[in-house]
Short mmCIF file of C-alpha atoms and ligand atoms in Angstrom, two decimals:
data_model
loop_
_atom_site.label_atom_id
_atom_site.label_comp_id
_atom_site.label_asym_id
_atom_site.label_seq_id
_atom_site.Cartn_x
_atom_site.Cartn_y
_atom_site.Cartn_z
CA MET W 31 -44.84 36.73 58.61
CA ARG W 32 -46.21 34.36 55.97
CA LYS W 33 -43.71 32.17 54.14
CA THR W 34 -43.74 32.26 50.33
CA PHE W 35 -45.17 28.99 48.99
CA ILE W 36 -44.70 28.07 45.31
CA ALA W 37 -46.32 24.86 44.11
CA GLY W 38 -46.14 23.16 40.73
CA ASN W 39 -49.25 21.28 39.63
CA TRP W 40 -48.07 18.96 36.87
CA LYS W 41 -51.66 17.98 36.00
CA MET W 42 -51.77 15.05 33.53
CA ASN W 43 -48.16 15.42 32.42
CA MET W 44 -44.96 13.42 33.10
CA THR W 45 -44.66 9.67 33.10
CA ALA W 46 -42.76 8.14 36.01
CA SER W 47 -39.43 8.21 34.17
CA GLU W 48 -39.95 11.78 32.95
CA GLY W 49 -40.99 12.89 36.43
CA ARG W 50 -37.99 11.24 38.06
CA ALA W 51 -35.61 13.02 35.69
CA PHE W 52 -37.32 16.39 36.13
CA ALA W 53 -37.41 16.07 39.92
CA ALA W 54 -33.67 15.31 39.88
CA GLU W 55 -33.12 18.48 37.83
CA LEU W 56 -35.10 20.49 40.39
CA THR W 57 -33.27 19.08 43.41
CA ALA W 58 -29.90 19.75 41.78
CA GLY W 59 -30.92 23.23 40.67
CA ASN W 60 -30.32 26.42 42.52
CA LEU W 61 -33.73 27.05 44.06
CA ASP W 62 -34.30 29.66 46.76
CA LYS W 63 -34.04 27.91 50.13
CA GLY W 64 -36.24 30.55 51.74
CA VAL W 65 -39.23 29.51 49.63
CA LYS W 66 -41.53 26.61 50.46
CA ILE W 67 -41.63 24.48 47.28
CA LEU W 68 -44.01 21.67 46.36
CA ILE W 69 -44.44 19.60 43.22
CA ALA W 70 -47.59 17.61 42.49
CA PRO W 71 -47.09 14.84 39.91
CA PRO W 72 -49.83 12.51 38.69
CA PHE W 73 -50.52 9.47 40.91
CA THR W 74 -48.49 6.99 38.85
CA THR W 75 -45.46 9.30 38.96
CA LEU W 76 -45.57 9.97 42.72
CA GLN W 77 -43.45 7.00 43.80
CA ALA W 78 -40.61 7.78 41.38
CA VAL W 79 -40.59 11.46 42.37
CA ALA W 80 -40.84 10.59 46.09
CA GLU W 81 -37.55 8.70 45.86
CA VAL W 82 -35.84 11.76 44.39
CA VAL W 83 -37.23 14.48 46.67
CA LYS W 84 -36.95 12.48 49.90
CA ASP W 85 -34.72 14.37 52.37
CA THR W 86 -34.71 17.50 50.22
CA ASN W 87 -36.62 20.73 50.82
CA ILE W 88 -39.03 19.96 47.96
CA LEU W 89 -42.39 18.75 49.24
CA LEU W 90 -44.47 16.16 47.45
CA GLY W 91 -48.11 16.78 46.60
CA ALA W 92 -50.91 14.67 45.15
CA GLN W 93 -53.42 16.28 42.80
CA ASN W 94 -56.47 14.60 44.29
CA MET W 95 -57.53 11.98 46.82
CA SER W 96 -60.60 9.86 47.53
CA ASP W 97 -63.18 11.02 50.07
CA SER W 98 -63.16 7.50 51.53
CA GLU W 99 -60.68 5.49 53.57
CA SER W 100 -60.71 2.32 51.43
CA GLY W 101 -62.99 -0.19 49.75
CA ALA W 102 -65.18 -0.37 46.68
CA HIS W 103 -64.18 2.85 44.91
CA THR W 104 -62.93 1.81 41.48
CA GLY W 105 -60.30 4.18 40.15
CA GLU W 106 -59.80 6.09 43.40
CA ILE W 107 -56.68 6.59 45.55
CA SER W 108 -56.87 6.43 49.35
CA PRO W 109 -55.11 8.57 51.96
CA ALA W 110 -53.16 5.53 53.23
CA MET W 111 -51.80 4.90 49.71
CA LEU W 112 -50.53 8.46 49.49
CA LYS W 113 -49.13 8.39 53.05
CA GLU W 114 -47.06 5.30 52.36
CA ILE W 115 -45.45 6.92 49.31
CA GLY W 116 -44.45 9.94 51.39
CA VAL W 117 -46.91 12.49 50.07
CA ASP W 118 -46.95 15.69 52.18
CA ALA W 119 -49.92 17.56 50.74
CA VAL W 120 -53.01 17.08 48.62
CA ILE W 121 -54.55 19.56 46.16
CA ILE W 122 -58.31 19.51 46.67
CA GLY W 123 -61.10 21.26 44.80
CA HIS W 124 -59.13 22.23 41.69
CA SER W 125 -61.46 23.83 39.14
CA GLU W 126 -60.68 21.06 36.66
CA ARG W 127 -62.03 18.56 39.22
CA ARG W 128 -65.01 20.81 40.00
CA ILE W 129 -65.93 21.49 36.38
CA ILE W 130 -64.89 18.41 34.37
CA TYR W 131 -65.56 15.81 37.07
CA LYS W 132 -68.47 17.60 38.75
CA GLU W 133 -67.01 17.68 42.26
CA ASP W 134 -69.23 19.79 44.49
CA ASP W 135 -68.53 21.63 47.73
CA SER W 136 -69.72 18.87 50.06
CA PHE W 137 -67.68 16.21 48.25
CA ILE W 138 -64.66 18.51 48.35
CA ASN W 139 -65.29 19.17 52.04
CA ARG W 140 -65.24 15.41 52.78
CA LYS W 141 -61.87 15.16 51.04
CA VAL W 142 -60.45 18.16 52.92
CA LYS W 143 -61.54 16.64 56.24
CA LEU W 144 -60.15 13.21 55.41
CA ALA W 145 -56.83 14.62 54.19
CA LEU W 146 -56.42 16.68 57.38
CA LYS W 147 -57.37 13.68 59.52
CA HIS W 148 -54.49 11.78 57.91
CA GLY W 149 -52.04 14.60 58.60
CA PHE W 150 -51.70 15.93 55.08
CA GLU W 151 -51.40 19.57 54.26
CA VAL W 152 -54.16 20.68 51.91
CA ILE W 153 -54.05 23.12 49.03
CA PHE W 154 -57.71 24.04 48.78
CA CYS W 155 -58.65 25.70 45.47
CA VAL W 156 -61.36 28.26 44.87
CA GLY W 157 -62.12 30.58 41.96
CA GLU W 158 -64.82 31.87 39.65
CA THR W 159 -65.57 31.26 35.96
CA LEU W 160 -65.57 34.10 33.43
CA GLU W 161 -69.36 34.09 33.39
CA GLU W 162 -69.45 34.41 37.18
CA ARG W 163 -66.94 37.28 37.07
CA GLU W 164 -68.81 39.11 34.32
CA SER W 165 -72.08 38.81 36.18
CA GLY W 166 -70.51 40.38 39.27
CA ASN W 167 -70.58 37.20 41.32
CA VAL W 168 -66.92 36.71 42.25
CA GLU W 169 -67.44 37.29 45.97
CA ASN W 170 -70.58 35.15 46.21
CA VAL W 171 -68.92 32.26 44.39
CA VAL W 172 -65.69 32.39 46.35
CA ARG W 173 -67.54 32.81 49.65
CA SER W 174 -69.72 29.76 49.07
CA GLN W 175 -66.71 27.68 47.99
CA LEU W 176 -64.91 28.69 51.19
CA VAL W 177 -67.88 28.07 53.46
CA GLY W 178 -68.72 24.75 51.79
CA GLY W 179 -65.19 23.42 51.48
CA LEU W 180 -64.06 24.40 54.98
CA GLN W 181 -67.17 23.25 56.85
CA ASP W 182 -66.26 21.65 60.23
CA ILE W 183 -62.55 22.42 59.79
CA SER W 184 -61.20 23.68 63.12
CA THR W 185 -58.94 26.68 63.63
CA ARG W 186 -56.11 24.29 64.45
CA GLU W 187 -56.70 22.24 61.30
CA LEU W 188 -56.82 25.40 59.20
CA GLN W 189 -53.12 25.85 59.97
CA SER W 190 -52.49 22.96 57.55
CA VAL W 191 -54.60 24.50 54.79
CA THR W 192 -53.30 26.73 52.02
CA ILE W 193 -55.94 28.45 49.93
CA ALA W 194 -55.30 28.74 46.19
CA TYR W 195 -57.30 31.40 44.37
CA GLU W 196 -57.45 30.29 40.76
CA PRO W 197 -59.84 32.25 38.54
CA VAL W 198 -60.96 29.65 36.01
CA TRP W 199 -60.67 32.06 33.07
CA ALA W 200 -56.97 32.56 33.82
CA ILE W 201 -56.01 28.88 33.91
CA GLY W 202 -54.01 27.72 30.91
CA THR W 203 -55.24 30.68 28.87
CA GLY W 204 -52.28 33.01 29.13
CA LYS W 205 -54.65 35.55 30.73
CA THR W 206 -53.53 36.44 34.23
CA ALA W 207 -55.66 38.34 36.68
CA SER W 208 -54.03 41.74 37.14
CA PRO W 209 -52.06 41.84 40.39
CA GLU W 210 -54.63 44.38 41.68
CA ASP W 211 -57.65 42.22 40.81
CA ALA W 212 -56.03 39.12 42.27
CA ASP W 213 -55.06 40.97 45.43
CA ASP W 214 -58.63 42.24 45.85
CA VAL W 215 -59.94 38.68 45.85
CA HIS W 216 -57.15 37.52 48.16
CA ALA W 217 -58.06 40.31 50.59
CA PHE W 218 -61.69 39.25 50.37
CA ILE W 219 -60.70 35.62 51.13
CA ARG W 220 -58.71 36.79 54.15
CA THR W 221 -61.71 38.74 55.44
CA GLU W 222 -63.94 35.70 54.98
CA ILE W 223 -61.46 33.55 56.91
CA GLU W 224 -61.56 36.15 59.68
CA LYS W 225 -65.34 35.86 59.76
CA LEU W 226 -65.27 32.05 59.74
CA TYR W 227 -62.35 31.80 62.20
CA ASP W 228 -60.56 34.78 63.71
CA ILE W 229 -58.07 37.52 62.87
CA LYS W 230 -55.10 35.37 63.85
CA ALA W 231 -56.15 32.61 61.43
CA ALA W 232 -56.79 35.20 58.70
CA ASP W 233 -53.34 36.75 59.16
CA ALA W 234 -51.64 33.38 59.08
CA VAL W 235 -53.39 31.67 56.18
CA ILE W 236 -51.27 31.34 53.05
CA ILE W 237 -53.16 32.33 49.90
CA GLN W 238 -51.64 31.33 46.58
CA TYR W 239 -52.63 32.78 43.23
CA GLY W 240 -52.94 30.44 40.26
CA GLY W 241 -53.66 31.07 36.60
CA SER W 242 -50.98 31.59 33.94
CA VAL W 243 -48.27 32.45 36.47
CA LYS W 244 -44.93 32.78 34.74
CA ALA W 245 -41.51 34.34 35.18
CA GLU W 246 -42.74 37.57 33.56
CA ASN W 247 -45.62 38.22 35.96
CA VAL W 248 -44.65 36.51 39.23
CA LYS W 249 -42.83 39.50 40.72
CA ALA W 250 -45.75 41.89 40.22
CA LEU W 251 -48.19 39.36 41.67
CA MET W 252 -45.95 38.57 44.65
CA SER W 253 -45.47 42.28 45.42
CA LYS W 254 -49.12 42.43 46.51
CA PRO W 255 -49.77 42.26 50.26
CA ASN W 256 -52.25 39.39 50.19
CA ILE W 257 -50.55 37.18 47.59
CA ASP W 258 -48.32 34.71 49.41
CA GLY W 259 -47.39 32.30 46.69
CA ALA W 260 -48.39 30.66 43.46
CA LEU W 261 -49.95 27.45 42.21
CA VAL W 262 -48.35 27.00 38.82
CA GLY W 263 -49.52 24.73 36.02
CA GLY W 264 -47.92 24.96 32.58
CA ALA W 265 -44.83 26.87 33.69
CA SER W 266 -44.06 24.25 36.38
CA LEU W 267 -43.18 21.60 33.78
CA LYS W 268 -39.71 22.83 32.84
CA PHE W 269 -36.75 23.91 34.96
CA GLU W 270 -36.24 27.00 32.78
CA THR W 271 -39.78 28.21 33.43
CA PHE W 272 -40.32 27.00 37.03
CA SER W 273 -37.02 28.03 38.61
CA PRO W 274 -37.41 31.77 37.82
CA ILE W 275 -40.84 31.64 39.51
CA VAL W 276 -39.44 30.02 42.65
CA ASN W 277 -36.44 32.38 42.53
CA TYR W 278 -38.46 35.51 41.75
CA ASN W 279 -36.89 37.27 44.71
CA LYS W 280 -33.28 36.24 44.09
P1 LIG B 200 -51.64 27.39 34.47
O1 LIG B 200 -50.46 27.94 35.24
O2 LIG B 200 -51.23 26.45 33.37
O3 LIG B 200 -52.56 28.47 34.02
O4 LIG B 200 -52.47 26.47 35.49
C1 LIG B 200 -52.84 26.97 36.73
C2 LIG B 200 -53.40 25.88 37.54
O5 LIG B 200 -54.49 25.41 37.29
C3 LIG B 200 -52.58 25.34 38.63
O6 LIG B 200 -53.31 24.48 39.44
#
């Protein structure tokens, strides 16, 4: 039985003081204890939020991480820096990193490996652009992102990886993939994981959907057999919009 996993990706929103106040609101709020919950603030807000969510059931995520341990990497953040703050998980391969900052599969793969080596959970993002969908390439794109990003990741390590399917055309646009279309891709991802690993790994892997998830559509998405959770952007920034997503089943 796969546990529901709802994560909030705050992207480039929330200063440290804003994040601290919002995290306090979340910890005090009535959120479903049966759901695995993670929030991912920007780097400079992590410390403030870590102090609030420490010893609660809300996990702390970073939105990115360097592919290197330390050294001459101006502007980058190392795994040890995130560890010391108390970060539990790292989002890797988000489409905004892939597209705006030109991160490719092998770079992403180095980050996934390094994050796992340091004991972080990883939320590994995949998803196609509108052009790729319209040209009938969803499966090819998602397959090559999976193969490239998960290269040399063992079956045991995969247990610490959540896959987030985020169709690029649905991110921040208000357009959600229909629950049926999303579930089709999730099923495809599960089959690919079976091919790369085995049936046990495929059954166990948590696959989140991301792209304009909100209170109004979360129930329909979550009713699908292969959708195990959500990676939420815009709607994760306010208690009134995030809590009904976490509590969709309450
Ligand atoms: P939105 O929920 O704002 O569409 O963002 C999705 C996303 O990119 C989460 O990582």
